[in-house]
CSV table of C-alpha atoms and ligand atoms in Angstrom, one decimal:
chain,number,residue,atom,x,y,z
A,1,MET,CA,172.5,92.1,95.8
A,2,ALA,CA,170.3,93.4,92.9
A,3,GLY,CA,167.2,92.7,95.0
A,4,ASN,CA,167.7,95.4,97.5
A,5,GLN,CA,168.6,98.2,95.0
A,6,ALA,CA,165.2,99.8,94.5
A,7,ILE,CA,164.4,102.2,91.6
A,8,THR,CA,163.3,105.2,93.7
A,9,PRO,CA,161.7,108.4,92.5
A,10,GLU,CA,165.0,110.1,93.3
A,11,LEU,CA,166.9,107.8,91.1
A,12,ARG,CA,164.4,108.4,88.2
A,13,GLN,CA,164.8,112.2,88.7
A,14,TRP,CA,168.6,111.9,88.6
A,15,ILE,CA,168.5,109.8,85.4
A,16,VAL,CA,166.2,112.3,83.7
A,17,ALA,CA,168.4,115.2,84.8
A,18,GLN,CA,171.4,113.4,83.2
A,19,ALA,CA,169.5,112.9,80.0
A,20,GLN,CA,168.4,116.6,80.0
A,21,ALA,CA,172.0,117.7,80.5
A,22,GLY,CA,172.9,115.8,77.3
A,23,HIS,CA,174.7,112.8,78.8
A,24,LYS,CA,174.6,109.7,76.7
A,25,PRO,CA,172.9,106.6,78.1
A,26,GLU,CA,176.2,104.7,78.3
A,27,GLU,CA,177.8,107.6,80.3
A,28,VAL,CA,174.9,107.5,82.8
A,29,LEU,CA,175.2,103.8,83.1
A,30,ALA,CA,178.9,104.0,83.7
A,31,ALA,CA,178.3,106.6,86.5
A,32,MET,CA,175.7,104.4,88.1
A,33,ARG,CA,178.0,101.4,88.1
A,34,ALA,CA,180.8,103.5,89.5
A,35,SER,CA,178.6,104.4,92.4
A,36,GLY,CA,177.8,100.8,93.2
A,37,TRP,CA,174.6,100.0,91.2
A,38,ASN,CA,174.2,96.5,90.0
A,39,GLU,CA,174.4,96.6,86.1
A,40,ASP,CA,171.1,94.8,85.6
A,41,VAL,CA,169.2,97.1,88.0
A,42,ALA,CA,170.9,100.2,86.4
A,43,ILE,CA,169.9,99.2,82.9
A,44,ALA,CA,166.3,98.4,84.0
A,45,ALA,CA,166.1,101.8,85.8
A,46,MET,CA,167.4,103.7,82.7
A,47,GLU,CA,165.1,101.9,80.3
A,48,GLU,CA,162.0,102.4,82.4
A,49,THR,CA,162.8,106.0,83.2
A,50,LEU,CA,163.9,107.2,79.8
A,51,GLN,CA,161.0,105.5,78.0
A,52,GLY,CA,158.6,107.5,80.2
A,53,PHE,CA,160.7,110.6,79.8
A,54,LEU,CA,160.8,110.4,76.0
A,55,ALA,CA,157.1,109.7,75.8
A,56,GLU,CA,156.3,112.7,78.0
A,57,GLN,CA,158.7,114.9,76.0
A,58,ALA,CA,157.0,113.8,72.7
A,59,ARG,CA,153.6,114.5,74.2
A,60,SER,CA,154.6,118.0,75.3
A,61,GLN,CA,155.7,118.7,71.8
A,62,GLY,CA,152.4,117.5,70.3
A,63,LEU,CA,153.9,114.3,68.9
A,64,PRO,CA,152.4,110.9,69.2
A,65,PRO,CA,154.6,108.7,71.4
A,66,PRO,CA,157.2,106.6,69.6
A,67,VAL,CA,156.7,102.8,69.1
A,68,PRO,CA,159.1,100.0,68.2
A,69,VAL,CA,159.6,99.5,64.5
A,70,PRO,CA,161.0,96.8,62.1
A,71,ASP,CA,164.6,97.1,61.2
A,72,ALA,CA,167.4,95.1,59.6
A,73,ASP,CA,170.4,94.2,61.8
A,74,LEU,CA,173.1,96.5,60.3
A,75,ALA,CA,175.2,96.9,63.5
A,76,ASP,CA,178.4,95.7,61.8
A,77,SER,CA,177.6,97.2,58.3
A,78,PRO,CA,177.1,93.9,56.5
A,79,ALA,CA,177.3,93.7,52.7
A,80,TRP,CA,174.7,90.9,52.7
A,81,LEU,CA,171.8,89.9,55.0
A,82,ASP,CA,170.5,86.4,55.5
A,83,GLY,CA,166.9,86.3,54.1
A,84,GLY,CA,166.6,82.6,55.2
A,85,ASP,CA,166.4,81.1,51.7
A,86,ARG,CA,168.3,83.9,49.9
A,87,GLN,CA,171.2,86.2,50.6
A,88,VAL,CA,170.2,89.8,50.0
A,89,ARG,CA,172.5,92.8,49.3
A,90,VAL,CA,172.5,95.9,51.4
A,91,LEU,CA,172.9,98.7,48.8
A,92,THR,CA,172.1,102.0,50.6
A,93,VAL,CA,171.4,102.8,54.3
A,94,MET,CA,170.0,106.1,55.7
A,95,LYS,CA,169.4,106.8,59.4
A,96,HIS,CA,166.8,109.5,59.4
A,97,PRO,CA,164.5,108.7,57.8
A,98,ARG,CA,165.4,105.0,58.2
A,99,VAL,CA,165.7,103.9,54.6
A,100,ILE,CA,167.4,100.7,53.4
A,101,VAL,CA,167.8,99.7,49.8
A,102,PHE,CA,168.0,96.0,49.3
A,103,GLY,CA,169.6,94.4,46.2
A,104,GLY,CA,168.4,91.1,44.8
A,105,LEU,CA,165.7,90.6,47.4
A,106,LEU,CA,163.6,88.8,44.7
A,107,SER,CA,164.8,86.5,41.9
A,108,ASP,CA,163.7,87.3,38.4
A,109,ASP,CA,161.4,84.3,38.5
A,110,GLU,CA,159.7,85.5,41.7
A,111,CYS,CA,159.1,88.9,40.1
A,112,ASP,CA,157.6,87.4,37.0
A,113,ALA,CA,155.5,85.0,39.0
A,114,MET,CA,154.1,87.8,41.1
A,115,ILE,CA,153.2,89.9,38.0
A,116,ASP,CA,151.6,86.8,36.3
A,117,ALA,CA,149.4,86.1,39.4
A,118,ALA,CA,148.4,89.7,39.8
A,119,ARG,CA,147.8,90.7,36.1
A,120,PRO,CA,144.2,89.2,35.7
A,121,ARG,CA,143.1,90.9,39.0
A,122,MET,CA,144.3,94.5,38.4
A,123,ALA,CA,141.8,97.3,38.9
A,124,ARG,CA,142.2,101.1,39.3
A,125,SER,CA,144.1,101.7,42.5
A,126,GLU,CA,142.2,102.8,45.6
A,127,THR,CA,143.6,104.3,48.7
A,128,VAL,CA,142.4,103.8,52.2
A,129,GLN,CA,140.0,106.6,53.0
A,130,THR,CA,140.9,107.8,56.5
A,131,ASP,CA,137.7,110.0,56.7
A,132,THR,CA,135.5,106.9,56.8
A,133,GLY,CA,137.9,103.9,57.1
A,134,GLY,CA,136.7,102.7,53.7
A,135,SER,CA,138.7,102.9,50.4
A,136,GLU,CA,138.3,105.2,47.3
A,137,VAL,CA,139.8,105.9,43.9
A,138,ASN,CA,142.3,108.7,44.3
A,139,VAL,CA,143.4,111.1,41.6
A,140,ALA,CA,146.9,111.3,43.2
A,141,ARG,CA,147.4,107.6,42.4
A,142,THR,CA,147.1,106.8,38.7
A,143,SER,CA,148.3,103.2,38.9
A,144,ARG,CA,146.3,100.0,38.8
A,145,GLY,CA,146.5,97.5,41.6
A,146,MET,CA,145.4,94.5,43.5
A,147,PHE,CA,145.9,92.9,46.9
A,148,PHE,CA,147.0,89.3,47.6
A,149,ASP,CA,145.8,87.8,50.9
A,150,ARG,CA,148.7,87.1,53.2
A,151,GLY,CA,150.1,83.6,52.4
A,152,GLU,CA,147.8,83.3,49.4
A,153,ASN,CA,150.2,81.4,47.2
A,154,GLU,CA,153.6,79.8,47.3
A,155,VAL,CA,155.5,82.9,46.0
A,156,CYS,CA,153.7,85.2,48.5
A,157,ARG,CA,154.5,82.8,51.4
A,158,ARG,CA,158.2,82.6,50.4
A,159,VAL,CA,158.6,86.3,50.0
A,160,GLU,CA,156.7,87.2,53.2
A,161,ALA,CA,158.9,84.8,55.3
A,162,ARG,CA,162.0,86.4,53.7
A,163,LEU,CA,160.8,90.0,54.5
A,164,ALA,CA,159.9,89.1,58.1
A,165,ARG,CA,163.4,87.8,58.6
A,166,LEU,CA,165.2,90.7,56.9
A,167,VAL,CA,163.5,93.4,59.0
A,168,ASN,CA,163.0,91.3,62.1
A,169,TRP,CA,159.2,91.8,62.2
A,170,PRO,CA,156.6,89.1,62.8
A,171,LEU,CA,155.1,87.8,59.5
A,172,ILE,CA,151.6,88.0,61.0
A,173,ASN,CA,152.0,91.8,61.4
A,174,GLY,CA,152.2,92.2,57.6
A,175,GLU,CA,149.3,93.2,55.4
A,176,GLY,CA,148.8,91.1,52.3
A,177,LEU,CA,151.1,92.1,49.4
A,178,GLN,CA,149.8,94.8,47.1
A,179,VAL,CA,150.8,94.9,43.5
A,180,LEU,CA,150.7,98.1,41.5
A,181,HIS,CA,151.1,98.7,37.8
A,182,TYR,CA,152.0,102.1,36.3
A,183,LEU,CA,152.0,103.0,32.6
A,184,PRO,CA,153.7,106.1,31.2
A,185,GLY,CA,152.5,109.2,33.0
A,186,ALA,CA,151.2,107.3,35.9
A,187,GLU,CA,152.5,108.2,39.4
A,188,TYR,CA,151.9,108.0,43.1
A,189,GLN,CA,152.1,111.5,44.5
A,190,PRO,CA,154.0,112.0,47.8
A,191,HIS,CA,152.2,110.7,50.8
A,192,HIS,CA,152.8,109.1,54.2
A,193,ASP,CA,151.9,105.4,54.6
A,194,TYR,CA,150.8,105.7,58.2
A,195,PHE,CA,147.2,106.6,58.9
A,196,ASP,CA,146.6,110.2,59.9
A,197,PRO,CA,145.5,110.2,63.6
A,198,ALA,CA,143.5,113.4,63.0
A,199,LYS,CA,141.2,111.6,60.5
A,200,SER,CA,137.9,110.2,61.8
A,201,GLY,CA,138.3,106.9,60.0
A,202,THR,CA,141.7,106.1,61.5
A,203,PRO,CA,140.5,104.3,64.7
A,204,THR,CA,138.5,101.8,62.5
A,205,ILE,CA,141.5,101.2,60.4
A,206,VAL,CA,144.0,100.8,63.2
A,207,ALA,CA,141.6,98.5,65.1
A,208,ARG,CA,143.0,95.8,62.7
A,209,GLY,CA,146.6,95.4,63.7
A,210,GLY,CA,147.5,98.9,64.9
A,211,GLN,CA,149.3,101.6,62.9
A,212,ARG,CA,151.5,100.9,60.0
A,213,VAL,CA,155.2,101.2,61.1
A,214,GLY,CA,157.1,100.1,58.0
A,215,THR,CA,156.9,99.7,54.2
A,216,ILE,CA,158.8,97.6,51.8
A,217,VAL,CA,158.4,98.4,48.1
A,218,MET,CA,159.7,95.7,45.8
A,219,TYR,CA,160.4,96.4,42.2
A,220,LEU,CA,159.1,93.6,39.9
A,221,ASN,CA,160.5,95.1,36.7
A,222,THR,CA,162.8,97.9,35.5
A,223,PRO,CA,161.1,100.8,33.8
A,224,GLU,CA,163.1,102.3,30.9
A,225,LYS,CA,162.8,105.9,32.3
A,226,GLY,CA,161.3,107.4,35.4
A,227,GLY,CA,159.3,105.6,38.1
A,228,GLY,CA,161.8,106.0,41.0
A,229,THR,CA,160.6,106.1,44.6
A,230,THR,CA,161.2,109.6,45.9
A,231,PHE,CA,161.7,110.9,49.5
A,232,PRO,CA,161.2,114.7,49.0
A,233,ASP,CA,162.0,115.6,52.6
A,234,VAL,CA,165.6,114.4,52.1
A,235,GLY,CA,166.1,114.6,48.4
A,236,LEU,CA,166.4,110.9,47.9
A,237,GLU,CA,165.3,108.9,44.8
A,238,VAL,CA,165.6,105.1,44.7
A,239,ALA,CA,166.0,103.6,41.3
A,240,PRO,CA,163.3,101.0,40.4
A,241,ILE,CA,165.5,98.0,39.5
A,242,LYS,CA,163.9,94.5,39.1
A,243,GLY,CA,164.4,92.4,42.2
A,244,ASN,CA,165.6,95.3,44.4
A,245,ALA,CA,163.5,96.8,47.2
A,246,VAL,CA,163.3,99.9,49.4
A,247,PHE,CA,162.4,99.6,53.1
A,248,PHE,CA,161.5,102.5,55.4
A,249,SER,CA,160.1,102.7,58.9
A,250,TYR,CA,158.2,105.4,60.9
A,251,ASN,CA,158.0,105.2,64.7
A,252,ARG,CA,155.1,107.6,65.0
A,253,PRO,CA,152.4,108.7,62.6
A,254,HIS,CA,153.9,112.1,62.1
A,255,PRO,CA,155.7,114.0,59.3
A,256,SER,CA,158.8,114.4,61.7
A,257,THR,CA,159.6,110.9,60.6
A,258,LYS,CA,160.6,112.4,57.2
A,259,THR,CA,159.0,109.4,55.4
A,260,LEU,CA,157.0,111.5,52.9
A,261,HIS,CA,157.5,109.4,49.7
A,262,GLY,CA,156.1,109.1,46.2
A,263,GLY,CA,156.3,107.1,43.0
A,264,ALA,CA,157.7,109.4,40.3
A,265,PRO,CA,155.9,109.4,37.0
A,266,VAL,CA,156.9,106.7,34.6
A,267,ILE,CA,158.4,108.3,31.5
A,268,ALA,CA,159.0,105.3,29.3
A,269,GLY,CA,158.1,101.7,29.7
A,270,GLU,CA,156.0,100.4,32.5
A,271,LYS,CA,156.5,99.8,36.3
A,272,TRP,CA,155.3,97.0,38.5
A,273,VAL,CA,155.9,97.0,42.3
A,274,ALA,CA,154.8,94.8,45.2
A,275,THR,CA,154.3,96.6,48.5
A,276,LYS,CA,154.3,95.1,52.0
A,277,TRP,CA,153.0,97.3,54.8
A,278,LEU,CA,153.9,96.3,58.3
A,279,ARG,CA,151.6,96.9,61.3
A,280,GLU,CA,152.4,97.3,65.0
A,281,GLY,CA,150.6,94.1,65.8
A,282,GLU,CA,149.0,91.1,64.2
A,283,PHE,CA,147.0,92.1,61.0
A,284,LYS,CA,144.1,89.7,61.0
B,301,PD2,O1,155.5,102.6,43.5
B,301,PD2,C1,156.2,103.3,44.3
B,301,PD2,O2,157.3,103.6,44.0
B,301,PD2,C2,155.5,103.7,45.5
B,301,PD2,C3,155.7,105.0,46.0
B,301,PD2,C4,155.1,105.4,47.1
B,301,PD2,C5,154.7,102.8,46.2
B,301,PD2,C6,154.1,103.3,47.4
B,301,PD2,N1,154.3,104.5,47.8
B,301,PD2,C7,153.3,102.5,48.2
B,301,PD2,O3,152.9,101.4,47.8
B,301,PD2,O4,153.0,102.9,49.4
B,302,ZN,ZN1,153.5,104.7,49.9
């Protein structure tokens, strides 16, 4: 039966008109089924048509088209998520921007092991330079840092597998973990983690795995005062607590994602974090 129900231009136009009139996808689907459409054909027609429609709408507003992003499975508001080898708490969830705060993502031993392995390799932090595709020391970033290669040691492999499972994103799409160390007064001023499409170096950077679409900042210790991760667009500050982590995603490289974020100055004590950036495709 499904075979002779074709997705015609008229059907596409009708679906777009329903969306423009503000009808929800499930209402449009119900109407199609009521008028005799096979459910599978109706779903395929809606997906195809609305994807094109949303991409076109975004383009006409000057936005890059949206792409799929990592996300945790929070459909039934779980208190815990299965990280494979560890149960992880869900502490805070925000829809837009998509922000999830995880509790106990890392054990104390994993935090300590990561700091110990990183410490001898720390250097003044550089940021990717989107004008050239290279990297440079940045005054907005007064921390010290280093990169592990993906899968470089046992703790990296274990944590990378856990993160991939938690946010349902292929392990091979992740950059190597970056460790940052902040002393009192050090901060990371608000920025976006995606690469600015307007910058001339961006094509070189995104040739390796595509755009960044998600970030997980893991806290490796608890500073005495300050050092929270802030989201100025929405007035959110995530407390840096050893073993916890903040995840956020961005489906297009654009400020409309509201993912502007920064590392607030450390006021007392020190701050260590490990960041995992997730790309659209395999990061080689
Ligand atoms: O250390 C942080 O809280 C922080 C804040 C903003 C880290 C990053 N960005 C990052 O690594 O991208
Ligand atoms: Zn960042």
